[in-house]
Amino acid sequence: MKIITLFAILVVLMMGVVYGVMFATGEEKADMNGNIIGICQADPQDENNTQDSILVEGMITGNSQAYNLSVKVNKETVILKKNGNKRDNASFTDMKTGDKVAVMFTGPFLESYPPQTMAKEIVIIPS
């Protein structure tokens, strides 16, 4: 009985260690990795251009073909800049054409050319 109890405690401890390591070092896997090839900043004066967006060229996770994707950015979008092993807060204006980014999507893709979707999180990766 002591061996079973000891084994159960060891299993629970191992699960805690694995979870802790994953939580401390794991980042959410990006839906797309690529480079910014265009930036469109919203113009409050223009009713056709009311939302910030970036045009990203890169690979969508699970696909081997490069895509261009228009990624919309709103107030809920988290923008971060990778700095070594940590990620610092950033803003839309910190993104520049040519920057490498990792993008996590939210919501559906609009069937347009290029396809459009909303960003949940954008991580700017230094070159």
PDB file of C-alpha atoms in Angstrom:
ATOM      1  CA  MET A   1       0.000   0.000   0.000  1.00  0.00           C
ATOM      2  CA  LYS A   2       2.886   2.355   0.812  1.00  0.00           C
ATOM      3  CA  ILE A   3       4.390   1.754  -2.635  1.00  0.00           C
ATOM      4  CA  ILE A   4       1.121   2.642  -4.391  1.00  0.00           C
ATOM      5  CA  THR A   5       0.756   5.822  -2.319  1.00  0.00           C
ATOM      6  CA  LEU A   6       4.360   6.792  -2.991  1.00  0.00           C
ATOM      7  CA  PHE A   7       3.913   6.107  -6.713  1.00  0.00           C
ATOM      8  CA  ALA A   8       0.722   8.234  -6.805  1.00  0.00           C
ATOM      9  CA  ILE A   9       2.501  11.127  -5.079  1.00  0.00           C
ATOM     10  CA  LEU A  10       5.408  10.883  -7.542  1.00  0.00           C
ATOM     11  CA  VAL A  11       3.012  10.924 -10.510  1.00  0.00           C
ATOM     12  CA  VAL A  12       1.222  14.011  -9.171  1.00  0.00           C
ATOM     13  CA  LEU A  13       4.563  15.754  -8.560  1.00  0.00           C
ATOM     14  CA  MET A  14       5.781  14.904 -12.067  1.00  0.00           C
ATOM     15  CA  MET A  15       2.564  16.250 -13.587  1.00  0.00           C
ATOM     16  CA  GLY A  16       3.051  19.463 -11.591  1.00  0.00           C
ATOM     17  CA  VAL A  17       6.639  19.833 -12.800  1.00  0.00           C
ATOM     18  CA  VAL A  18       5.677  19.197 -16.429  1.00  0.00           C
ATOM     19  CA  TYR A  19       2.796  21.667 -16.213  1.00  0.00           C
ATOM     20  CA  GLY A  20       5.029  24.260 -14.534  1.00  0.00           C
ATOM     21  CA  VAL A  21       7.707  23.956 -17.205  1.00  0.00           C
ATOM     22  CA  MET A  22       5.132  24.204 -19.986  1.00  0.00           C
ATOM     23  CA  PHE A  23       3.512  27.227 -18.356  1.00  0.00           C
ATOM     24  CA  ALA A  24       6.819  28.986 -17.711  1.00  0.00           C
ATOM     25  CA  THR A  25       8.433  28.396 -21.102  1.00  0.00           C
ATOM     26  CA  GLY A  26       5.620  27.517 -23.451  1.00  0.00           C
ATOM     27  CA  GLU A  27       4.233  30.136 -25.761  1.00  0.00           C
ATOM     28  CA  GLU A  28       0.993  29.800 -27.613  1.00  0.00           C
ATOM     29  CA  LYS A  29       1.746  28.309 -30.997  1.00  0.00           C
ATOM     30  CA  ALA A  30       1.364  30.854 -33.777  1.00  0.00           C
ATOM     31  CA  ASP A  31      -1.250  30.337 -36.469  1.00  0.00           C
ATOM     32  CA  MET A  32       1.039  32.100 -38.946  1.00  0.00           C
ATOM     33  CA  ASN A  33       4.705  33.084 -39.062  1.00  0.00           C
ATOM     34  CA  GLY A  34       5.831  35.590 -41.648  1.00  0.00           C
ATOM     35  CA  ASN A  35       6.922  39.097 -42.557  1.00  0.00           C
ATOM     36  CA  ILE A  36       4.913  42.290 -42.680  1.00  0.00           C
ATOM     37  CA  ILE A  37       4.765  43.449 -46.304  1.00  0.00           C
ATOM     38  CA  GLY A  38       2.221  46.219 -45.798  1.00  0.00           C
ATOM     39  CA  ILE A  39       0.676  48.364 -43.080  1.00  0.00           C
ATOM     40  CA  CYS A  40      -2.672  50.123 -43.276  1.00  0.00           C
ATOM     41  CA  GLN A  41      -3.394  52.536 -40.455  1.00  0.00           C
ATOM     42  CA  ALA A  42      -7.008  53.548 -39.873  1.00  0.00           C
ATOM     43  CA  ASP A  43      -8.076  57.022 -40.951  1.00  0.00           C
ATOM     44  CA  PRO A  44     -11.017  58.349 -38.906  1.00  0.00           C
ATOM     45  CA  GLN A  45     -11.800  60.758 -41.760  1.00  0.00           C
ATOM     46  CA  ASP A  46     -12.223  57.920 -44.293  1.00  0.00           C
ATOM     47  CA  GLU A  47     -15.296  55.724 -43.735  1.00  0.00           C
ATOM     48  CA  ASN A  48     -13.731  52.992 -45.932  1.00  0.00           C
ATOM     49  CA  ASN A  49     -10.577  52.775 -43.792  1.00  0.00           C
ATOM     50  CA  THR A  50     -11.699  52.520 -40.164  1.00  0.00           C
ATOM     51  CA  GLN A  51      -9.545  49.644 -38.894  1.00  0.00           C
ATOM     52  CA  ASP A  52      -5.796  49.084 -38.599  1.00  0.00           C
ATOM     53  CA  SER A  53      -4.420  46.086 -40.466  1.00  0.00           C
ATOM     54  CA  ILE A  54      -1.180  44.528 -41.618  1.00  0.00           C
ATOM     55  CA  LEU A  55      -0.493  42.432 -44.700  1.00  0.00           C
ATOM     56  CA  VAL A  56       1.579  39.402 -43.743  1.00  0.00           C
ATOM     57  CA  GLU A  57       3.370  37.069 -46.141  1.00  0.00           C
ATOM     58  CA  GLY A  58       4.256  33.743 -44.605  1.00  0.00           C
ATOM     59  CA  MET A  59       3.358  30.212 -43.686  1.00  0.00           C
ATOM     60  CA  ILE A  60       0.120  29.241 -41.991  1.00  0.00           C
ATOM     61  CA  THR A  61       0.662  26.470 -39.446  1.00  0.00           C
ATOM     62  CA  GLY A  62       0.036  23.057 -40.944  1.00  0.00           C
ATOM     63  CA  ASN A  63       0.439  24.277 -44.509  1.00  0.00           C
ATOM     64  CA  SER A  64       3.491  24.180 -46.751  1.00  0.00           C
ATOM     65  CA  GLN A  65       2.491  26.997 -49.079  1.00  0.00           C
ATOM     66  CA  ALA A  66       3.252  30.706 -48.505  1.00  0.00           C
ATOM     67  CA  TYR A  67       0.229  32.997 -48.243  1.00  0.00           C
ATOM     68  CA  ASN A  68      -0.513  36.698 -48.116  1.00  0.00           C
ATOM     69  CA  LEU A  69      -3.050  37.448 -45.404  1.00  0.00           C
ATOM     70  CA  SER A  70      -4.653  40.719 -44.348  1.00  0.00           C
ATOM     71  CA  VAL A  71      -4.703  40.718 -40.547  1.00  0.00           C
ATOM     72  CA  LYS A  72      -7.047  43.202 -38.866  1.00  0.00           C
ATOM     73  CA  VAL A  73      -6.028  44.708 -35.541  1.00  0.00           C
ATOM     74  CA  ASN A  74      -8.551  46.003 -32.990  1.00  0.00           C
ATOM     75  CA  LYS A  75      -8.530  47.126 -29.341  1.00  0.00           C
ATOM     76  CA  GLU A  76      -8.609  43.525 -28.088  1.00  0.00           C
ATOM     77  CA  THR A  77      -5.558  42.498 -30.143  1.00  0.00           C
ATOM     78  CA  VAL A  78      -2.510  41.950 -27.934  1.00  0.00           C
ATOM     79  CA  ILE A  79       0.695  43.231 -29.565  1.00  0.00           C
ATOM     80  CA  LEU A  80       3.986  42.122 -28.049  1.00  0.00           C
ATOM     81  CA  LYS A  81       7.658  42.446 -28.975  1.00  0.00           C
ATOM     82  CA  LYS A  82       9.943  39.522 -28.260  1.00  0.00           C
ATOM     83  CA  ASN A  83      13.001  40.550 -26.281  1.00  0.00           C
ATOM     84  CA  GLY A  84      15.203  37.520 -25.632  1.00  0.00           C
ATOM     85  CA  ASN A  85      13.105  35.038 -23.653  1.00  0.00           C
ATOM     86  CA  LYS A  86      10.515  37.591 -22.570  1.00  0.00           C
ATOM     87  CA  ARG A  87       7.816  39.475 -24.410  1.00  0.00           C
ATOM     88  CA  ASP A  88       7.232  43.181 -23.846  1.00  0.00           C
ATOM     89  CA  ASN A  89       4.071  45.146 -24.607  1.00  0.00           C
ATOM     90  CA  ALA A  90       4.098  46.947 -27.950  1.00  0.00           C
ATOM     91  CA  SER A  91       1.646  48.896 -30.076  1.00  0.00           C
ATOM     92  CA  PHE A  92       0.469  49.007 -33.669  1.00  0.00           C
ATOM     93  CA  THR A  93       2.887  51.852 -34.397  1.00  0.00           C
ATOM     94  CA  ASP A  94       5.839  49.644 -33.335  1.00  0.00           C
ATOM     95  CA  MET A  95       5.265  47.400 -36.361  1.00  0.00           C
ATOM     96  CA  LYS A  96       7.232  48.209 -39.515  1.00  0.00           C
ATOM     97  CA  THR A  97       7.285  46.786 -43.033  1.00  0.00           C
ATOM     98  CA  GLY A  98       9.791  43.923 -43.109  1.00  0.00           C
ATOM     99  CA  ASP A  99       9.300  42.954 -39.437  1.00  0.00           C
ATOM    100  CA  LYS A 100       9.065  39.244 -38.715  1.00  0.00           C
ATOM    101  CA  VAL A 101       5.853  38.397 -36.819  1.00  0.00           C
ATOM    102  CA  ALA A 102       4.014  35.466 -35.272  1.00  0.00           C
ATOM    103  CA  VAL A 103       0.233  35.893 -35.487  1.00  0.00           C
ATOM    104  CA  MET A 104      -2.571  34.142 -33.593  1.00  0.00           C
ATOM    105  CA  PHE A 105      -5.997  34.486 -35.212  1.00  0.00           C
ATOM    106  CA  THR A 106      -9.488  34.835 -33.840  1.00  0.00           C
ATOM    107  CA  GLY A 107     -12.697  34.534 -35.784  1.00  0.00           C
ATOM    108  CA  PRO A 108     -13.381  33.394 -39.324  1.00  0.00           C
ATOM    109  CA  PHE A 109     -11.505  34.128 -42.553  1.00  0.00           C
ATOM    110  CA  LEU A 110     -13.262  36.410 -44.998  1.00  0.00           C
ATOM    111  CA  GLU A 111     -13.204  35.048 -48.524  1.00  0.00           C
ATOM    112  CA  SER A 112     -11.507  37.917 -50.268  1.00  0.00           C
ATOM    113  CA  TYR A 113      -8.188  38.515 -51.938  1.00  0.00           C
ATOM    114  CA  PRO A 114      -6.101  38.500 -49.918  1.00  0.00           C
ATOM    115  CA  PRO A 115      -8.051  36.585 -47.277  1.00  0.00           C
ATOM    116  CA  GLN A 116      -8.781  38.616 -44.131  1.00  0.00           C
ATOM    117  CA  THR A 117      -9.013  37.668 -40.484  1.00  0.00           C
ATOM    118  CA  MET A 118      -8.801  39.280 -37.048  1.00  0.00           C
ATOM    119  CA  ALA A 119      -5.652  39.039 -34.892  1.00  0.00           C
ATOM    120  CA  LYS A 120      -5.901  37.821 -31.315  1.00  0.00           C
ATOM    121  CA  GLU A 121      -2.174  38.311 -30.696  1.00  0.00           C
ATOM    122  CA  ILE A 122       0.777  39.565 -32.731  1.00  0.00           C
ATOM    123  CA  VAL A 123       4.369  38.998 -31.588  1.00  0.00           C
ATOM    124  CA  ILE A 124       7.046  41.088 -33.285  1.00  0.00           C
ATOM    125  CA  ILE A 125      10.216  38.990 -33.584  1.00  0.00           C
ATOM    126  CA  PRO A 126      13.524  40.862 -33.859  1.00  0.00           C
ATOM    127  CA  SER A 127      15.663  39.934 -36.860  1.00  0.00           C
TER     128      SER A 127
END
